[in-house]
């Protein structure tokens, strides 16, 4: 188990969105959350991502697991799109700054201690892909078709362009769990197909809300439907979910 909602209840404005709802997400799974508008899909995402708290029940997450979820567009002033994407590598930038600091010290101090610190830090930077940052940004930007935006100021972009950039930033962060809320809304066919391929090879776990039937058929292994505050899980892609639901209703 990587992420679990256990008997959670969420009430908003006096309305019970869902009650005693439970769902478990295991490592590497691809799960779609479906349901009518207003059924609580996005609310469930916010609770899973610890942005909102359930009124009852609890969220259990494996220790050290990171979640990537875009719930609002942050404000970046006087910042290029490239720099916004580069923020996905905050840890590597910190290591690079420490390397630069040690290099200054080494100008006057070549002691074994300093040399060892520098060597270990450089190996760590290399292992984490510190010398591949620009290549990774270029690859994701090309796939989501935002290469032409890289030099533009982020705050000058349209809402759809900002959403694509923030999706790219989340993908570059390589979280353990991706929560994707309508990720294909601002993507054309080529970018959608690229995202499908990317997610199929993504090592982490994916939970997605989408109305794109073809997209869901390509990537998901389970479909979880929220209806009347309860959740029902169907094994297989979206087409299989439709078949399973029809059989369930008939039974």
C-alpha positions as MATLAB code, in Angstrom:
seq = 'XXXXXXXXXXXXXXXXXXXXXXXXXXXXXXXXXXXXXXXXXXXXXXXXXXXXXXXXXXXXXXXXXXXXXXXXXXXXXXXXXXXXXXXXXXXXXXXXXXXXXXXXXXXXXXXXXXXXXXXXXXXXXXXXXXXXXXXXXXXXXXXXXXXXXXXXXXXXXXXXXXXXXXXXXXXXXXXXXXXXXXXXXXXXXXXXXXXXXXXXXXXXXXXXXXXXXXXXXXXXXXXXXXXXXXXXXXXXXXXXXXXXXXXXXXX';
ca = [
       0.000    0.000    0.000;
       1.365    3.402   -1.023;
      -1.630    5.657   -0.348;
      -4.917    4.935    1.383;
      -8.085    6.812    2.263;
      -9.676    5.028    5.200;
     -13.347    5.638    5.985;
     -13.146    9.320    5.113;
     -16.087   11.707    5.240;
     -15.989   15.196    3.745;
     -18.656   17.846    4.322;
     -18.591   21.166    2.454;
     -21.134   23.905    3.162;
     -23.361   21.477    5.019;
     -23.384   19.034    2.106;
     -21.874   15.581    2.559;
     -19.622   15.049   -0.468;
     -18.758   11.485    0.518;
     -19.158    9.385    3.651;
     -17.035    6.492    4.983;
     -15.221    6.324    1.653;
     -12.186    4.043    1.395;
      -9.734    3.504   -1.447;
      -6.262    1.989   -1.513;
      -3.588    2.755   -4.091;
      -0.669    0.351   -4.420;
       2.781    1.093   -5.771;
       2.923    1.393   -9.548;
      -0.827    1.218  -10.126;
      -2.702    3.340  -12.673;
      -6.152    4.299  -11.405;
      -8.852    6.560  -12.852;
     -11.341    8.371  -10.613;
     -14.657    8.905  -12.403;
     -18.112   10.176  -11.493;
     -20.634   12.882  -12.300;
     -19.665   16.538  -11.915;
     -19.945   17.422   -8.234;
     -19.479   13.833   -7.074;
     -16.298   14.742   -5.184;
     -13.466   13.673   -7.494;
     -11.367   16.825   -7.112;
     -12.215   17.028   -3.404;
     -10.864   13.494   -2.988;
      -7.634   14.553   -4.735;
      -7.225   17.512   -2.367;
      -7.714   15.232    0.641;
      -5.241   12.649   -0.731;
      -2.696   15.433   -1.351;
      -3.162   16.792    2.211;
      -4.408   20.139    0.890;
      -7.717   19.614    2.692;
      -8.484   17.472    5.718;
     -11.300   14.908    5.942;
     -14.007   15.579    8.531;
     -13.769   11.935    9.570;
     -11.403    9.087    8.776;
      -7.729    9.355    7.849;
      -5.249    9.339    4.991;
      -2.359    6.864    5.255;
       0.745    7.430    3.140;
       3.902    5.341    3.002;
       6.799    7.102    4.718;
       8.844    9.367    2.484;
       6.454    9.213   -0.477;
       6.110   12.413   -2.510;
       2.911   13.505   -4.267;
       2.752   15.663   -7.385;
      -0.565   17.482   -7.741;
      -1.468   20.738   -9.455;
      -4.357   22.295   -7.529;
      -3.771   25.940   -8.425;
      -1.491   27.984  -10.652;
       1.222   29.652   -8.533;
       2.300   33.221   -9.229;
       5.768   33.683  -10.708;
       6.687   37.295  -11.466;
       9.765   38.240  -13.490;
      10.426   34.535  -14.046;
      10.892   32.816  -17.399;
       9.153   29.550  -18.212;
      12.558   27.829  -18.276;
      13.263   29.031  -14.725;
       9.811   27.866  -13.580;
      10.597   24.389  -14.929;
      14.064   24.531  -13.395;
      12.449   24.896   -9.955;
      11.603   21.187  -10.207;
      15.295   20.535   -9.483;
      15.529   22.551   -6.243;
      17.567   19.858   -4.473;
      20.089   19.692   -7.311;
      20.427   23.474   -7.362;
      21.246   23.391   -3.645;
      23.924   20.761   -4.256;
      25.345   22.860   -7.099;
      25.554   25.888   -4.787;
      27.384   23.790   -2.181;
      29.817   22.597   -4.862;
      30.485   26.201   -5.886;
      31.090   27.136   -2.245;
      33.574   24.272   -1.831;
      35.337   25.272   -5.054;
      35.957   28.749   -3.582;
      37.345   27.205   -0.412;
      39.577   24.913   -2.453;
      41.310   27.967   -3.922;
      43.053   28.375   -0.561;
      42.432   25.026    1.148;
      43.265   21.714   -0.534;
      43.032   19.637    2.615;
      41.963   16.007    2.338;
      38.749   16.773    4.219;
      37.645   19.434    1.724;
      38.651   17.314   -1.269;
      36.693   14.327    0.077;
      33.616   16.473    0.724;
      33.776   17.859   -2.789;
      34.254   14.422   -4.359;
      31.345   12.862   -2.485;
      29.067   15.793   -3.264;
      30.016   15.735   -6.936;
      29.270   11.996   -7.154;
      25.876   12.606   -5.546;
      25.164   15.436   -7.997;
      26.116   13.205  -10.911;
      24.025   10.261   -9.664;
      20.973   12.517   -9.249;
      21.285   13.722  -12.832;
      22.631   17.179  -12.070;
      24.322   17.451  -15.444;
      21.142   16.458  -17.294;
      18.782   19.206  -16.093;
      18.680   21.152  -19.357;
      18.247   17.962  -21.396;
      15.354   16.826  -19.190;
      13.633   20.197  -19.445;
      14.078   20.176  -23.238;
      12.617   16.661  -23.499;
       9.485   17.393  -21.441;
       8.998   20.799  -23.090;
       9.209   19.220  -26.517;
       6.736   16.470  -25.594;
       4.145   18.907  -24.209;
       4.843   21.349  -27.058;
       5.922   24.289  -24.883;
       9.477   24.683  -26.246;
       8.573   28.014  -27.853;
       7.489   29.312  -24.426;
      10.758   28.610  -22.575;
      12.150   32.134  -22.921;
       8.834   33.883  -22.271;
       7.830   35.340  -18.871;
       5.508   32.939  -17.070;
       3.084   35.655  -15.956;
       2.516   36.658  -19.615;
       1.140   33.226  -20.590;
      -2.501   32.302  -21.050;
      -4.228   30.136  -18.467;
      -3.959   27.055  -20.670;
      -0.253   27.653  -21.318;
       0.411   28.080  -17.591;
      -1.366   24.795  -16.903;
       0.823   22.985  -19.450;
       3.973   24.513  -17.932;
       2.965   23.456  -14.414;
       2.165   19.934  -15.669;
       5.678   19.860  -17.128;
       7.138   21.026  -13.802;
       5.346   18.243  -11.916;
       6.569   15.608  -14.390;
      10.136   16.917  -14.005;
       9.880   16.559  -10.216;
       9.420   12.798  -10.648;
       7.150   12.343   -7.589;
       6.308    8.882   -6.287;
       2.587    9.510   -6.840;
       1.066   11.625   -9.620;
      -2.428   13.023   -9.085;
      -3.539   14.318  -12.495;
      -6.815   16.263  -12.748;
      -7.909   16.471  -16.418;
      -4.291   16.517  -17.693;
      -5.254   16.425  -21.402;
      -7.580   19.452  -21.285;
      -5.074   21.829  -22.895;
      -3.155   19.281  -24.971;
      -3.547   18.568  -28.666;
      -3.486   15.020  -30.037;
       0.307   14.794  -30.405;
       0.970   16.074  -26.862;
      -1.722   13.754  -25.462;
      -0.106   10.766  -27.163;
       3.273   11.828  -25.769;
       1.787   12.018  -22.260;
       0.240    8.558  -22.691;
       3.649    7.124  -23.624;
       5.343    8.980  -20.764;
       2.901    7.643  -18.164;
       3.200    4.084  -19.451;
       6.935    4.174  -18.687;
       6.644    6.301  -15.524;
       7.932    4.263  -12.572;
       5.642    5.798   -9.981;
       1.921    5.574   -9.276;
      -0.694    7.477  -11.282;
      -4.189    8.497  -10.170;
      -6.074   10.457  -12.818;
      -9.370   12.294  -13.279;
     -10.289   12.553  -16.949;
     -13.230   12.597  -19.335;
     -10.946   11.473  -22.163;
     -12.062    7.890  -22.760;
      -9.254    7.041  -25.204;
      -6.651    8.416  -22.799;
      -8.005    6.325  -19.918;
      -8.159    3.198  -22.087;
      -4.465    3.606  -22.850;
      -3.120    4.130  -19.320;
      -5.320    2.833  -16.491;
      -5.579   -0.589  -14.869;
      -8.460    0.243  -12.522;
     -11.400    2.646  -12.575;
     -12.868    3.900   -9.288;
     -16.328    5.440   -9.583;
     -17.680    7.849   -6.961;
     -21.473    7.766   -6.832;
     -23.792    8.914   -4.040;
     -20.819    9.414   -1.732;
     -19.531    5.869   -2.153;
     -16.779    4.381   -4.282;
     -16.784    1.271   -6.458;
     -13.625   -0.090   -8.105;
     -13.608   -1.909  -11.455;
     -10.566   -3.798  -12.711;
      -9.411   -2.976  -16.239;
      -9.507    0.111  -18.457;
     -12.431    2.455  -19.066;
     -14.199    0.233  -21.600;
     -13.994   -2.679  -19.179;
     -15.417   -0.427  -16.448;
     -18.440    0.327  -18.673;
     -18.956   -3.393  -19.275;
     -18.547   -4.208  -15.572;
     -20.979   -1.465  -14.586;
     -23.600   -2.709  -17.037;
     -23.211   -6.225  -15.615;
     -23.460   -4.846  -12.088;
     -26.678   -2.967  -12.894;
     -28.130   -6.000  -14.628;
     -27.338   -8.182  -11.612;
];
